[in-house]
Structures are given as structure tokens and as C-alpha cells.
XYZ file of N, CA and C in Angstrom:
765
model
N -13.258 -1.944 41.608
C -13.774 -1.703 42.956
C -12.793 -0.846 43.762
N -13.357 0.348 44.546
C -12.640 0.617 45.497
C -11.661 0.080 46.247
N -10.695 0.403 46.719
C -9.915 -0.136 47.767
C -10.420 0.510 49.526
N -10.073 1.634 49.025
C -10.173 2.529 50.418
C -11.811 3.427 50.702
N -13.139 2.970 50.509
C -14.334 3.519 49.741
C -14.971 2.359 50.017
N -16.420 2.161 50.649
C -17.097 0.915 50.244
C -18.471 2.169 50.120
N -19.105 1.464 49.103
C -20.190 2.541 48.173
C -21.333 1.275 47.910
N -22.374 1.962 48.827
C -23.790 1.207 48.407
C -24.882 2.642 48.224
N -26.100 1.746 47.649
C -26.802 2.724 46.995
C -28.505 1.853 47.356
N -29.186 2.612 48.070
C -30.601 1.310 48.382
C -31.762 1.924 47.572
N -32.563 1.527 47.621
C -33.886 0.847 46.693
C -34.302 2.830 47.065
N -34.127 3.493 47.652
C -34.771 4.948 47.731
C -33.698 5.812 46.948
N -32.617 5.489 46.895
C -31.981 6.301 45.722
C -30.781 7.108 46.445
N -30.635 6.681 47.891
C -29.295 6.847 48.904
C -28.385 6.194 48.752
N -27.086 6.912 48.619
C -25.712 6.512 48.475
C -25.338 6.235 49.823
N -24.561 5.378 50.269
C -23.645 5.568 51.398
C -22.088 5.363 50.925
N -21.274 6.759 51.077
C -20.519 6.741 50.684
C -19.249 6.350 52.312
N -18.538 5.153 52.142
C -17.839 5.129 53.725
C -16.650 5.075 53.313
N -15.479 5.760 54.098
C -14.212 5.955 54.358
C -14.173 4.742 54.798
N -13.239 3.655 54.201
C -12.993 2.377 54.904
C -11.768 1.639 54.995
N -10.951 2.795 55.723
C -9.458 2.619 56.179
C -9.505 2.638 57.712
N -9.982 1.445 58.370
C -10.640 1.943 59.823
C -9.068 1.372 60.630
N -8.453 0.493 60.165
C -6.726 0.466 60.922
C -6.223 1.896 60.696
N -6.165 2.848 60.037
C -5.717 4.478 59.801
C -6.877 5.251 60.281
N -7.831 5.091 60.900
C -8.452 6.187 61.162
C -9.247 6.778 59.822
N -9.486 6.118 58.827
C -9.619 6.981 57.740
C -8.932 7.745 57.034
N -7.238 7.885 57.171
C -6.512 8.839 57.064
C -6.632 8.880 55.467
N -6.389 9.554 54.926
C -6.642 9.691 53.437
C -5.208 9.713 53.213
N -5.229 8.593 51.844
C -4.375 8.631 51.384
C -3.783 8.940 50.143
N -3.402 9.066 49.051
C -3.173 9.533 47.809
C -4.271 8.195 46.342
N -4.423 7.031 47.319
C -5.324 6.558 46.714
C -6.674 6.518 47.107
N -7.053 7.167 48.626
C -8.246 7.569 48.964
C -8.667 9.060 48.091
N -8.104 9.475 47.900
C -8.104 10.749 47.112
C -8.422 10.787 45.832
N -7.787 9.988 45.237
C -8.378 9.714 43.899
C -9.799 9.229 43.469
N -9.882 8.173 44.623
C -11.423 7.078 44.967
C -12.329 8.162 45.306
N -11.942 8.842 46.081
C -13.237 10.301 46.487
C -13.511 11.012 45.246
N -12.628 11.665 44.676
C -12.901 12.294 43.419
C -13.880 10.980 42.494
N -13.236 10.290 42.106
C -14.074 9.092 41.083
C -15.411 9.074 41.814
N -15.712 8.775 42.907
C -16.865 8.399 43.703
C -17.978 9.495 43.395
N -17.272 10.804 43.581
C -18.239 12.049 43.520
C -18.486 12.442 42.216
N -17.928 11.969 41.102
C -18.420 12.570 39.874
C -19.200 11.028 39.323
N -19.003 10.229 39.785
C -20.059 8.897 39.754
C -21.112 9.134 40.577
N -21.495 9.041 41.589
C -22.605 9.214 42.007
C -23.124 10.387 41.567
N -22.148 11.703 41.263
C -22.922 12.683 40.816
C -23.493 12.649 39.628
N -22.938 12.121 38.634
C -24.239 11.953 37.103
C -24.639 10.785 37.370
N -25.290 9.500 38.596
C -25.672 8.485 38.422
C -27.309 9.034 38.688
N -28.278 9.020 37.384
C -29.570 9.617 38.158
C -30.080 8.530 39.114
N -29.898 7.536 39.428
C -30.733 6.561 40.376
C -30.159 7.264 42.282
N -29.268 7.829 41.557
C -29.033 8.428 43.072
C -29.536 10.111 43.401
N -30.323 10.243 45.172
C -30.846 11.433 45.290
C -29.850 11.985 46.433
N -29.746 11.357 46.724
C -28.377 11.881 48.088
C -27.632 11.129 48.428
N -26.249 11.661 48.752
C -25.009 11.115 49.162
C -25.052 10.989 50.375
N -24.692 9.915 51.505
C -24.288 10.525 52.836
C -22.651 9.369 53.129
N -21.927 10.862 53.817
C -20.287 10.615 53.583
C -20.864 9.880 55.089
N -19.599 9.399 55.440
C -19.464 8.648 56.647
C -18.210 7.886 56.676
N -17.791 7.454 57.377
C -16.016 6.686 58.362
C -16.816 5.321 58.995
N -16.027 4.057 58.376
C -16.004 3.126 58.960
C -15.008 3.174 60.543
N -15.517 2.677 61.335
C -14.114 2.113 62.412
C -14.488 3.274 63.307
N -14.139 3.446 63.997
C -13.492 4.401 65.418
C -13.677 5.876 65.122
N -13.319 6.445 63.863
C -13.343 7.977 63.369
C -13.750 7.826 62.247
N -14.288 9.407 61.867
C -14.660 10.232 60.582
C -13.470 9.748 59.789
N -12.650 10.820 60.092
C -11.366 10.706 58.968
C -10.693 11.923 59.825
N -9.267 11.088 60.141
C -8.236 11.609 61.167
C -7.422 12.472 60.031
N -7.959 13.100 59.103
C -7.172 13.924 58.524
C -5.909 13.202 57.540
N -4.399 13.550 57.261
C -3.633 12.932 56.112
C -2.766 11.932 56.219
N -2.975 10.597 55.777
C -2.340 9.672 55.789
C -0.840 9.784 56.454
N 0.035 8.979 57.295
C 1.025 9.452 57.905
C 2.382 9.136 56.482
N 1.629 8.154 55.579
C 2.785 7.698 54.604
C 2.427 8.604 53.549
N 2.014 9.511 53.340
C 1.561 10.451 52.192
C 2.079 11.617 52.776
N 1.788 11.982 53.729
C 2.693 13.344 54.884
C 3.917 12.911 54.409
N 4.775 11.672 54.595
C 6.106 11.288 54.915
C 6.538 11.567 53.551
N 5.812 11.449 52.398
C 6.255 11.641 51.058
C 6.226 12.576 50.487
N 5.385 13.388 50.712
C 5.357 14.583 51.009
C 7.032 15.695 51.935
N 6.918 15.303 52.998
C 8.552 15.866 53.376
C 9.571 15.786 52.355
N 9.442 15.092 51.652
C 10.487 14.146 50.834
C 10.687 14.571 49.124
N 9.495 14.971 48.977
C 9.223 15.747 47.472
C 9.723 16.913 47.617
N 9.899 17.108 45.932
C 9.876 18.495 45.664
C 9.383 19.465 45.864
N 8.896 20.849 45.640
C 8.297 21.766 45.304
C 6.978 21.393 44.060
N 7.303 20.596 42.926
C 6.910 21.166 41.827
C 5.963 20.055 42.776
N 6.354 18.335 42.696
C 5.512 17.240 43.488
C 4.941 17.594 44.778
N 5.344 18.974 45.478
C 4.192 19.095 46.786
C 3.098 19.263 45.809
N 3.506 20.511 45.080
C 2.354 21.544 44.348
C 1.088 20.189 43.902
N 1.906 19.497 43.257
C 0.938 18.392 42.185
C -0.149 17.348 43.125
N 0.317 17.048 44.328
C -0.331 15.864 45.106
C -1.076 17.040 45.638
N -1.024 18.622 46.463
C -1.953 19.293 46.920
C -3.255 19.664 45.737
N -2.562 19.579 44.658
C -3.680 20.149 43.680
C -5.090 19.317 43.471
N -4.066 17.772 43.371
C -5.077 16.715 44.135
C -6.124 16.727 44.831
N -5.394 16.851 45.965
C -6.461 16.896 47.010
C -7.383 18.086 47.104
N -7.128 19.241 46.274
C -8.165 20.733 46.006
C -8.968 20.213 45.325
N -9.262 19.288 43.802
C -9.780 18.865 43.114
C -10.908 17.929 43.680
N -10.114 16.856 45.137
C -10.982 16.046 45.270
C -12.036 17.044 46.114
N -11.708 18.319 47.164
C -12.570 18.251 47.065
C -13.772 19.919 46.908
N -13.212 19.840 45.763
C -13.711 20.669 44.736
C -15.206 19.794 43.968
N -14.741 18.162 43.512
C -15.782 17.835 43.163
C -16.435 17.567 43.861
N -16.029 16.936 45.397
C -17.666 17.025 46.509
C -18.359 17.732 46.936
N -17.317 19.264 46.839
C -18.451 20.245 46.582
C -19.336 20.838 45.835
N -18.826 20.439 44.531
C -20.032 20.730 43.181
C -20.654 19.160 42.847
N -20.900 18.322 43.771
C -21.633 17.235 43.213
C -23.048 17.785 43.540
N -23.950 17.828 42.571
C -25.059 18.051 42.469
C -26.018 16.988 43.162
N -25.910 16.966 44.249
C -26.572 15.842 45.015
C -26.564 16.687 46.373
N -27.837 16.247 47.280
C -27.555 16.682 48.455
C -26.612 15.632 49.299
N -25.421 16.285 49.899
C -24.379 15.206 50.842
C -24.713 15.866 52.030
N -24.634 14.772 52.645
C -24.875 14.602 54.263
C -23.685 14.212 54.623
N -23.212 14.862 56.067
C -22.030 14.185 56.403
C -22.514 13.287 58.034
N -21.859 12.128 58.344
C -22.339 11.619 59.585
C -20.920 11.464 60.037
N -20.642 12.251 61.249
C -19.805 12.344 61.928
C -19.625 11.895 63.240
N -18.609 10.989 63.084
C -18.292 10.479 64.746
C -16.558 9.875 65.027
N -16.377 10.037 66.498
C -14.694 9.935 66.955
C -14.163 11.326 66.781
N -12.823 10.988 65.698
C -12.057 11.840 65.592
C -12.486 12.259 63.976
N -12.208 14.100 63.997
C -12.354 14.460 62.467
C -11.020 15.861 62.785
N -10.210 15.270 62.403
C -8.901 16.257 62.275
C -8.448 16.962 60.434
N -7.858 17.915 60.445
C -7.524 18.617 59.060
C -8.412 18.341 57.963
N -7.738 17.301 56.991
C -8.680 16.950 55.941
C -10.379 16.240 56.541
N -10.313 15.786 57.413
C -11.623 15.244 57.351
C -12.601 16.568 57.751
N -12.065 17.381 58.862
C -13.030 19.211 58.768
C -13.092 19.059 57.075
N -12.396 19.428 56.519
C -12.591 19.998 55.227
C -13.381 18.597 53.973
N -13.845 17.375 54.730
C -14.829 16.997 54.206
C -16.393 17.436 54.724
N -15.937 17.575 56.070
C -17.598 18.143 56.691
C -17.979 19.835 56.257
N -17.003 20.245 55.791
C -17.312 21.451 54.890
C -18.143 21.479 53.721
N -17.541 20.171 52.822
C -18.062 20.510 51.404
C -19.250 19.906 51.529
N -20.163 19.472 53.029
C -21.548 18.884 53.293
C -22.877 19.680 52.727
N -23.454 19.485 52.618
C -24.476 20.276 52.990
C -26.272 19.652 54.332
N -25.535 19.376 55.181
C -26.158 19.316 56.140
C -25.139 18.445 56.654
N -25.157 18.333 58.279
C -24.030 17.169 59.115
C -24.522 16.974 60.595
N -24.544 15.774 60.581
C -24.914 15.146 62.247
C -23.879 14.528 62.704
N -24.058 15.093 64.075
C -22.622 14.426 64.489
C -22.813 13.901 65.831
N -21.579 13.188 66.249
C -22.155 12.574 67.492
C -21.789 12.822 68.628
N -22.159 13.269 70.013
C -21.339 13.959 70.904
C -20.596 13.781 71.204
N -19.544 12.617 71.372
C -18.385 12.529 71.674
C -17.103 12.683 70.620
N -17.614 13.403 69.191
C -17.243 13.545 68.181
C -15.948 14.609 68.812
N -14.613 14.469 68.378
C -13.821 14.981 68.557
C -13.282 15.948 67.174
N -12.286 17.373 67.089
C -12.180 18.139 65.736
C -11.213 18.843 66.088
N -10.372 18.918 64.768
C -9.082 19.505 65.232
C -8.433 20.136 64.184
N -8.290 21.141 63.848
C -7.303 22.171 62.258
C -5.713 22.403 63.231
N -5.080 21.577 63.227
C -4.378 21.267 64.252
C -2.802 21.280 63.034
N -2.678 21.918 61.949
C -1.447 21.872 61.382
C -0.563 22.588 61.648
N -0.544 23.838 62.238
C 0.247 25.139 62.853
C 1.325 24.597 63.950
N 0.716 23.045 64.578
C 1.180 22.814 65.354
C 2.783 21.818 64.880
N 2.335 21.547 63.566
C 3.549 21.252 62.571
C 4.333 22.122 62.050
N 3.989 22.955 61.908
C 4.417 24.465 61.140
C 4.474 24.357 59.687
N 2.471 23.844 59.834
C 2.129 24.108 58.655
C 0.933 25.049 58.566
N -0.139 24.919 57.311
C -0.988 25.446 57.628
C -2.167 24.711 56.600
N -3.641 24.876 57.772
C -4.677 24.294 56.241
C -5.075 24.735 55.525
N -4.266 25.025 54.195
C -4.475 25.987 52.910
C -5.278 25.095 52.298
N -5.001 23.648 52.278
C -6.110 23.263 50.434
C -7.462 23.292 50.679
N -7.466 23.022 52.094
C -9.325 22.668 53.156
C -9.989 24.071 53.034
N -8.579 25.343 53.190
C -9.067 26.559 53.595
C -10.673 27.263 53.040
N -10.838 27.473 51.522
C -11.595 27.873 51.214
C -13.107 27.046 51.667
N -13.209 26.048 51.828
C -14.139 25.330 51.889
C -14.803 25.679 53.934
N -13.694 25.481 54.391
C -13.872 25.587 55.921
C -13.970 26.993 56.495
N -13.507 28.121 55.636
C -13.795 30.109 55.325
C -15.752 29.668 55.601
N -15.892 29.073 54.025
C -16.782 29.321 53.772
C -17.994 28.802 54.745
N -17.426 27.514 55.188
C -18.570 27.258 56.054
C -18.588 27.458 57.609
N -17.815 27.849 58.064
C -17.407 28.686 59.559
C -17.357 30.213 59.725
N -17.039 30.851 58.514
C -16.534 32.110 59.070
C -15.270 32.873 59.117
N -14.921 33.771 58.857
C -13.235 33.983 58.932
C -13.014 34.178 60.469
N -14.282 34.462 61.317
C -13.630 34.735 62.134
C -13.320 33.427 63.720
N -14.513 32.612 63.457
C -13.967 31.323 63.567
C -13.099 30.176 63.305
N -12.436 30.884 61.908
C -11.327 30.054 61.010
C -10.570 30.632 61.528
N -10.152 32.090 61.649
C -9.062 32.537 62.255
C -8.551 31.832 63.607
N -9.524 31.962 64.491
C -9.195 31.695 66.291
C -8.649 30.235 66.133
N -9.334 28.838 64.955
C -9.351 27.861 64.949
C -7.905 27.216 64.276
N -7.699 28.248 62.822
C -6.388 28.122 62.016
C -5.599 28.125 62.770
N -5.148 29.251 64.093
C -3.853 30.221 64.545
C -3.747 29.153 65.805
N -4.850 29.212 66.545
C -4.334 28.157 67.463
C -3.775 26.524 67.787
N -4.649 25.625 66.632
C -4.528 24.358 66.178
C -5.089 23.499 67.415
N -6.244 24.429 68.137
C -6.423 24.004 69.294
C -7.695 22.917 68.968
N -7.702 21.655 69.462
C -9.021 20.845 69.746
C -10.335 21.041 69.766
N -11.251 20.378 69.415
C -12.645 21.212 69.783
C -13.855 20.072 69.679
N -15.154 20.201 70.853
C -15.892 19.074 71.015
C -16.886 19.475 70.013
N -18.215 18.556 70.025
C -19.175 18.671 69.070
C -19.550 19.930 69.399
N -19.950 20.375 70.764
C -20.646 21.152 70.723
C -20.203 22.706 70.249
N -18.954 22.845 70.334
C -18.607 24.114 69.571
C -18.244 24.023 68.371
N -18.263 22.863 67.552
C -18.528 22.645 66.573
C -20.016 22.861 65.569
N -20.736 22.691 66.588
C -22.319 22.882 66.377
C -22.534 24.646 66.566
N -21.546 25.234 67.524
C -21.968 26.808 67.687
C -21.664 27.894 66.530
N -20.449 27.150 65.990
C -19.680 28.235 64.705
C -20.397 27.755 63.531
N -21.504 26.229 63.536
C -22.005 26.157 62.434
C -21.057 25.116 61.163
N -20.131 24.462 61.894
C -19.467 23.223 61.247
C -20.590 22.050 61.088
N -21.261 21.701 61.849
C -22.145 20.973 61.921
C -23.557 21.109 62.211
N -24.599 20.692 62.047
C -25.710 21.236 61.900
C -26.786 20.608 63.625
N -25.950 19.372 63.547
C -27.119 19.146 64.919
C -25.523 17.645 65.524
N -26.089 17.827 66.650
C -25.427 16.788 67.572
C -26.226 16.214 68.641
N -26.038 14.683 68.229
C -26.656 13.681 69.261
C -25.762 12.254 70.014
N -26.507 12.147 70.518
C -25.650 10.530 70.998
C -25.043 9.876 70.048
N -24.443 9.052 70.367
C -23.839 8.259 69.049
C -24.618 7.486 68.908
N -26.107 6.582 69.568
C -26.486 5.804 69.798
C -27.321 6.250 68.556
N -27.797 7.285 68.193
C -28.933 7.832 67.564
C -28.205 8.486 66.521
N -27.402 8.331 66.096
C -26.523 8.975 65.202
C -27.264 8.767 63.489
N -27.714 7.342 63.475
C -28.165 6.411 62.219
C -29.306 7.199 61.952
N -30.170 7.345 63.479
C -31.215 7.889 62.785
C -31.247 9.181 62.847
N -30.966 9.944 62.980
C -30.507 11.418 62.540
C -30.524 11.896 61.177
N -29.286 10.817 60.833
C -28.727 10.723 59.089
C -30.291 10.505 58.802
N -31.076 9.561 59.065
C -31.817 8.875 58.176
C -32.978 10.162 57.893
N -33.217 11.355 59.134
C -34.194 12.203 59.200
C -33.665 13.550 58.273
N -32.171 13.301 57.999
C -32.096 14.234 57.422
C -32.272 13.852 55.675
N -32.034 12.729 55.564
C -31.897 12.435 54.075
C -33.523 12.283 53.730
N -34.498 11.918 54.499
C -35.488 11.962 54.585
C -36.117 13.595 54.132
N -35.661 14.307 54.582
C -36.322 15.806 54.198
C -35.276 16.105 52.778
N -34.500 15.705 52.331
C -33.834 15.812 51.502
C -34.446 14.880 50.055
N -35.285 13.857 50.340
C -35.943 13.302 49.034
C -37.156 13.462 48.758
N -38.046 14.377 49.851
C -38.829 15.251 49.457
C -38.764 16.477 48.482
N -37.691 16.466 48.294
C -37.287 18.132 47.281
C -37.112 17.234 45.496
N -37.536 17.576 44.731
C -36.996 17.153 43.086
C -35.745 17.389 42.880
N -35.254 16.134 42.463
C -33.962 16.435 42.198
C -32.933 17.168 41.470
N -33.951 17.379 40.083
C -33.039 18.877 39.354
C -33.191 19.884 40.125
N -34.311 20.240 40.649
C -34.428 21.811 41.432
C -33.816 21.796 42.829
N -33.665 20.714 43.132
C -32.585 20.308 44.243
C -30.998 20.753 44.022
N -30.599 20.373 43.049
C -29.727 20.614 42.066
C -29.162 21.520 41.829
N -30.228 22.659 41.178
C -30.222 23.839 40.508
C -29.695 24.652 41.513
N -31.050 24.179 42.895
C -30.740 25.352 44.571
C -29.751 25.143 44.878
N -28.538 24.002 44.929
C -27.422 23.771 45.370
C -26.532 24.567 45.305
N -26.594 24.711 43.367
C -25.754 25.649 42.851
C -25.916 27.014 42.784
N -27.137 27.314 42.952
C -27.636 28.665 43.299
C -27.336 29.246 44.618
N -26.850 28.341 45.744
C -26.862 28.989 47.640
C -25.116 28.937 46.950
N -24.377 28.151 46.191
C -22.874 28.453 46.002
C -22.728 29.353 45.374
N -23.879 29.695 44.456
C -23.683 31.215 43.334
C -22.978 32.430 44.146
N -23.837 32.705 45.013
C -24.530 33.506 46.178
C -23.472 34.130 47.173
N -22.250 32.429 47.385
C -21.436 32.573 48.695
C -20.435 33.285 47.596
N -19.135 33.766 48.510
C -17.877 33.681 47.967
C -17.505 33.062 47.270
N -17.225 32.833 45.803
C -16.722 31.903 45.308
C -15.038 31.629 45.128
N -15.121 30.204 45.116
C -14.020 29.266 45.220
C -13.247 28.988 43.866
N -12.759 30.520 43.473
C -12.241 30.045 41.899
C -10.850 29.472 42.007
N -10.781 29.010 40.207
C -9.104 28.729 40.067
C -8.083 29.264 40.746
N -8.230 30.690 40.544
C -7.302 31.505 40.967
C -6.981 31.388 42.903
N -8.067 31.582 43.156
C -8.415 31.127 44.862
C -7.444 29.703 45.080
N -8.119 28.377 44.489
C -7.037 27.369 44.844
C -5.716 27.197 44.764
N -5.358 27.899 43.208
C -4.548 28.113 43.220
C -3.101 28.674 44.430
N -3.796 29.785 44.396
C -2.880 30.920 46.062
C -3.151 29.640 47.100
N -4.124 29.029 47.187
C -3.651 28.580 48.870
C -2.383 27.121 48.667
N -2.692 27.123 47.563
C -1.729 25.602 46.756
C -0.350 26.126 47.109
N -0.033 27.599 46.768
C 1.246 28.024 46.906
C 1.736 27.946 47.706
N 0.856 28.898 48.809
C 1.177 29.124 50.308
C 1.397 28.119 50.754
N 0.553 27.085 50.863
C 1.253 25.489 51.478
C 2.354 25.197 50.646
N 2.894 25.161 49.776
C 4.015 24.699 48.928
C 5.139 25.940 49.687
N 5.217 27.477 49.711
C 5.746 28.020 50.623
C 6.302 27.468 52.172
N 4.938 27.695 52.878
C 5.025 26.942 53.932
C 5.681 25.621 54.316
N 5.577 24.359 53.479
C 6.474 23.161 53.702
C 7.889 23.869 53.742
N 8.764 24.465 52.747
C 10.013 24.824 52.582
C 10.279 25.940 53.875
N 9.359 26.248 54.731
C 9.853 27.047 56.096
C 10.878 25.906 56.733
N 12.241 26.821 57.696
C 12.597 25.681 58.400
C 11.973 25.273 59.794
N 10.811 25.991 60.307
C 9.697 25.646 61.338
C 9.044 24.230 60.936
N 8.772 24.644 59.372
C 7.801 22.927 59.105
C 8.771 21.601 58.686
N 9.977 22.011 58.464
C 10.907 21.007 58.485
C 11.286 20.310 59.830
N 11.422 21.561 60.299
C 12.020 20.860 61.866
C 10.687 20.573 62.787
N 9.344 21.032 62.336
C 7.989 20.487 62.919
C 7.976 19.068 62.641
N 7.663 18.674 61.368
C 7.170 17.551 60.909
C 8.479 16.294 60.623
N 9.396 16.997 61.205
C 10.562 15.487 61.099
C 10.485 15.346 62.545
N 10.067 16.379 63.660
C 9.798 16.185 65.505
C 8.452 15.106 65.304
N 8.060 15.510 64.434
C 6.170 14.349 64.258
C 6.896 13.252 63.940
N 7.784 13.087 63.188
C 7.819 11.280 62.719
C 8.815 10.910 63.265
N 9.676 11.455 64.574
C 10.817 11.016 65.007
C 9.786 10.950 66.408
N 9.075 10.956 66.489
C 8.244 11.182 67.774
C 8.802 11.812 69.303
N 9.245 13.067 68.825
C 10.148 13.826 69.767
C 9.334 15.553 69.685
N 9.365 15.864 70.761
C 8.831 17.333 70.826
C 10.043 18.116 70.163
């Protein structure tokens, strides 16, 4: 059984897949990471399932990277940044090729990694007081492993303004660049999800499938080589002395 993951599946053939680290915000951790990957290539060859929908127990989506996985991270090598980022490209590499339609339901806070789960969606409701943030620059880092995924579903030129500044952002301009697909109350949030997964088990599921991989044919693709370079650049980037002296000001809690 999961630790950090609670995974049900009902009588119509819907997954609910929930982030359920709600004392962390969801923060992902090096064993949430692993559980996401396992989760998505399980539900993805389970045929009793027709759609995924991601979702955050507690208060937030997912506040982005665990603060004790960051901290171990400072602390590693080069070769061990490289290996734990490759990780997290993989995990979510497979939520983006799970052959299932995923829904993302978004509400609170969705900072770094959790954007780059509402990326690998393919449809997302969110809730207006939903808060969003690519906020690593402000460490003096940058979001290379999320990058390709959050290019692809924003824009370069919305990734740019969003990467460079690390500035905050509400649902609703979240909804304008096309991160998210619709925004409502939080009150109505459930049933949103439920209208979208609803038009989603009207479609057959191989040709559901097939179109998935056919609208990714289509985009830019996200090869080896691609993850690779942004794996570096963040492995670069940590060894700046900006992100040294950023991210030891983050855990000493000093500007």
C-alpha cells in the first residue's frame, strides 16, 4: 500500500488518484515520487480503469518539493543531484504517457512541482481561490525537470514572463495562459471534476488512447535528449554560488 497516495477506483471505471501528505502540503517527496510513477503505470495498464483524476488531500494541490528532499539535495553530489532529478523527469514522464484521460482538480496552493503535475493533465478544474507559483529563481534555481511539460502546456512565452520572475499567480491567470481549463468555486469544485470525467467516458477507450498519443505526436516532443539538457542545467545551476547562498537563506530562514 501506498504511504504518501490513497488510490480508489468506483464501479464506472474512475481512479481517484490523491496526494495524501496534507501536514506537508503535498510536498513530494522522494517516496511520493516513486508512488506516482508506480501509480501511473498501474492504473495505466489496469483495463477496469477509464480515467485518472489527480487531486491533494488537505489545504493544497501539492506545494511543490518536499523541504527534507530540497535539504538533501543541498547536501549531495553532482552525480546524486543528477540521479534523484532524473527521478522526478521519469515520474513525470509516465503521467504524461499514461494512456488514460487525467484530470487534474486543483485547489489552495500549487507551487513548482505541483504546476508541473497540472501540466502532464489533460483537462484541469480549479478552484478560485487556487493559488500558483514557478517561484525557484527566487532560490537561485530554476524549473528545469517540470520545464518541458509546463513549455508545452503554457507557451514559451508565458513560461518565460512566469520562469524569470518567480512571481505568484491566481486562478484566473492561470485559466488565461491555458494552465487550467475552467475555474469555479471551491464549493463546486467536485462537480466540475465529475462533468469533466463524464465527457471523458463517453469516448472508447483505445481510441481515447490512441488520440492521446496522437495530440502528443503532433506537439513538440519531449525526448531523452530534451530531459536529459534540462537534468544538467539544474545540476549546473545547484553548484552556482547564488543557489547556495539562496537555498541555505531558505532553511536558515533569513533573507
Amino acid at each position: 500500500m501506498p504511504e504518501t497516495l490513497m488510490i480508489s477506483i468506483d464501479e464506472r471505471g474512475v481512479a481517484r488518484l490523491t496526494l495524501a501528505r496534507e501536514d506537508k502540503h503535498n510536498a513530494m517527496s522522494a517516496g511520493m515520487i516513486d508512488e506516482l510513477t508506480e501509480a501511473a503505470n498501474a492504473l495505466g495498464s489496469d483495463r477496469n480503469v477509464r480515467v485518472i483524476v489527480l487531486a491533494g488531500a488537505g489545504k493544497s494541490f501539492c506545494a511543490g518539493g518536499d523541504l527534507e528532499w530540497m535539504s538533501a539535495q543541498f547536501q549531495a553530489s553532482r552525480a546524486e543531484r543528477i540521479a534523484e532529478a532524473r527521478r522526478l523527469a521519469m515520474m513525470f514522464k509516465a503521467l504524461n504517457e499514461v494512456p488514460k484521460p487525467l484530470v487534474g482538480c486543483v485547489h489552495g496552493s500549487a507551487f513548482g512541482g505541483g504546476i508541473g503535475l497540472i501540466s502532464v493533465c489533460d483537462a484541469v478544474v480549479a478552484s478560485e481561490t487556487a493559488r500558483f507559483g514557478l517561484t525557484e529563481v527566487r532560490l537561485g534555481l530554476i524549473p528545469a525537470t517540470i520545464s518541458p511539460y509546463v513549455v508545452a502546456r503554457i507557451g514559451s512565452s508565458a513560461a518565460r514572463s512566469l520562469f524569470v520572475s518567480g512571481r505568484t499567480f491566481d486562478a484566473s491567470h492561470a485559466k488565461s495562459i491555458g494552465l487550467v481549463a475552467s475555474v469555479v468555486p471551491l464549493g463546486d469544485l467536485e462537480w466540475a471534476i465529475n462533468q469533466e470525467v463524464v465527457e471523458f467516458l463517453a469516448a472508447s477507450p483505445q481510441a481515447a488512447a490512441r488520440a492521446k498519443a496522437l495530440a502528443r505526436s503532433l506537439a513538440t516532443p519531449i525526448t531523452d535528449e530534451i530531459i536529459d539538457n534540462v537534468i544538467t542545467q539544474l545540476a549546473d545551476t545547484w553548484e552556482t554560488e547564488e543557489a547556495q547562498a539562496g537555498i541555505a537563506a531558505f532553511f536558515e530562514k533569513r533573507r
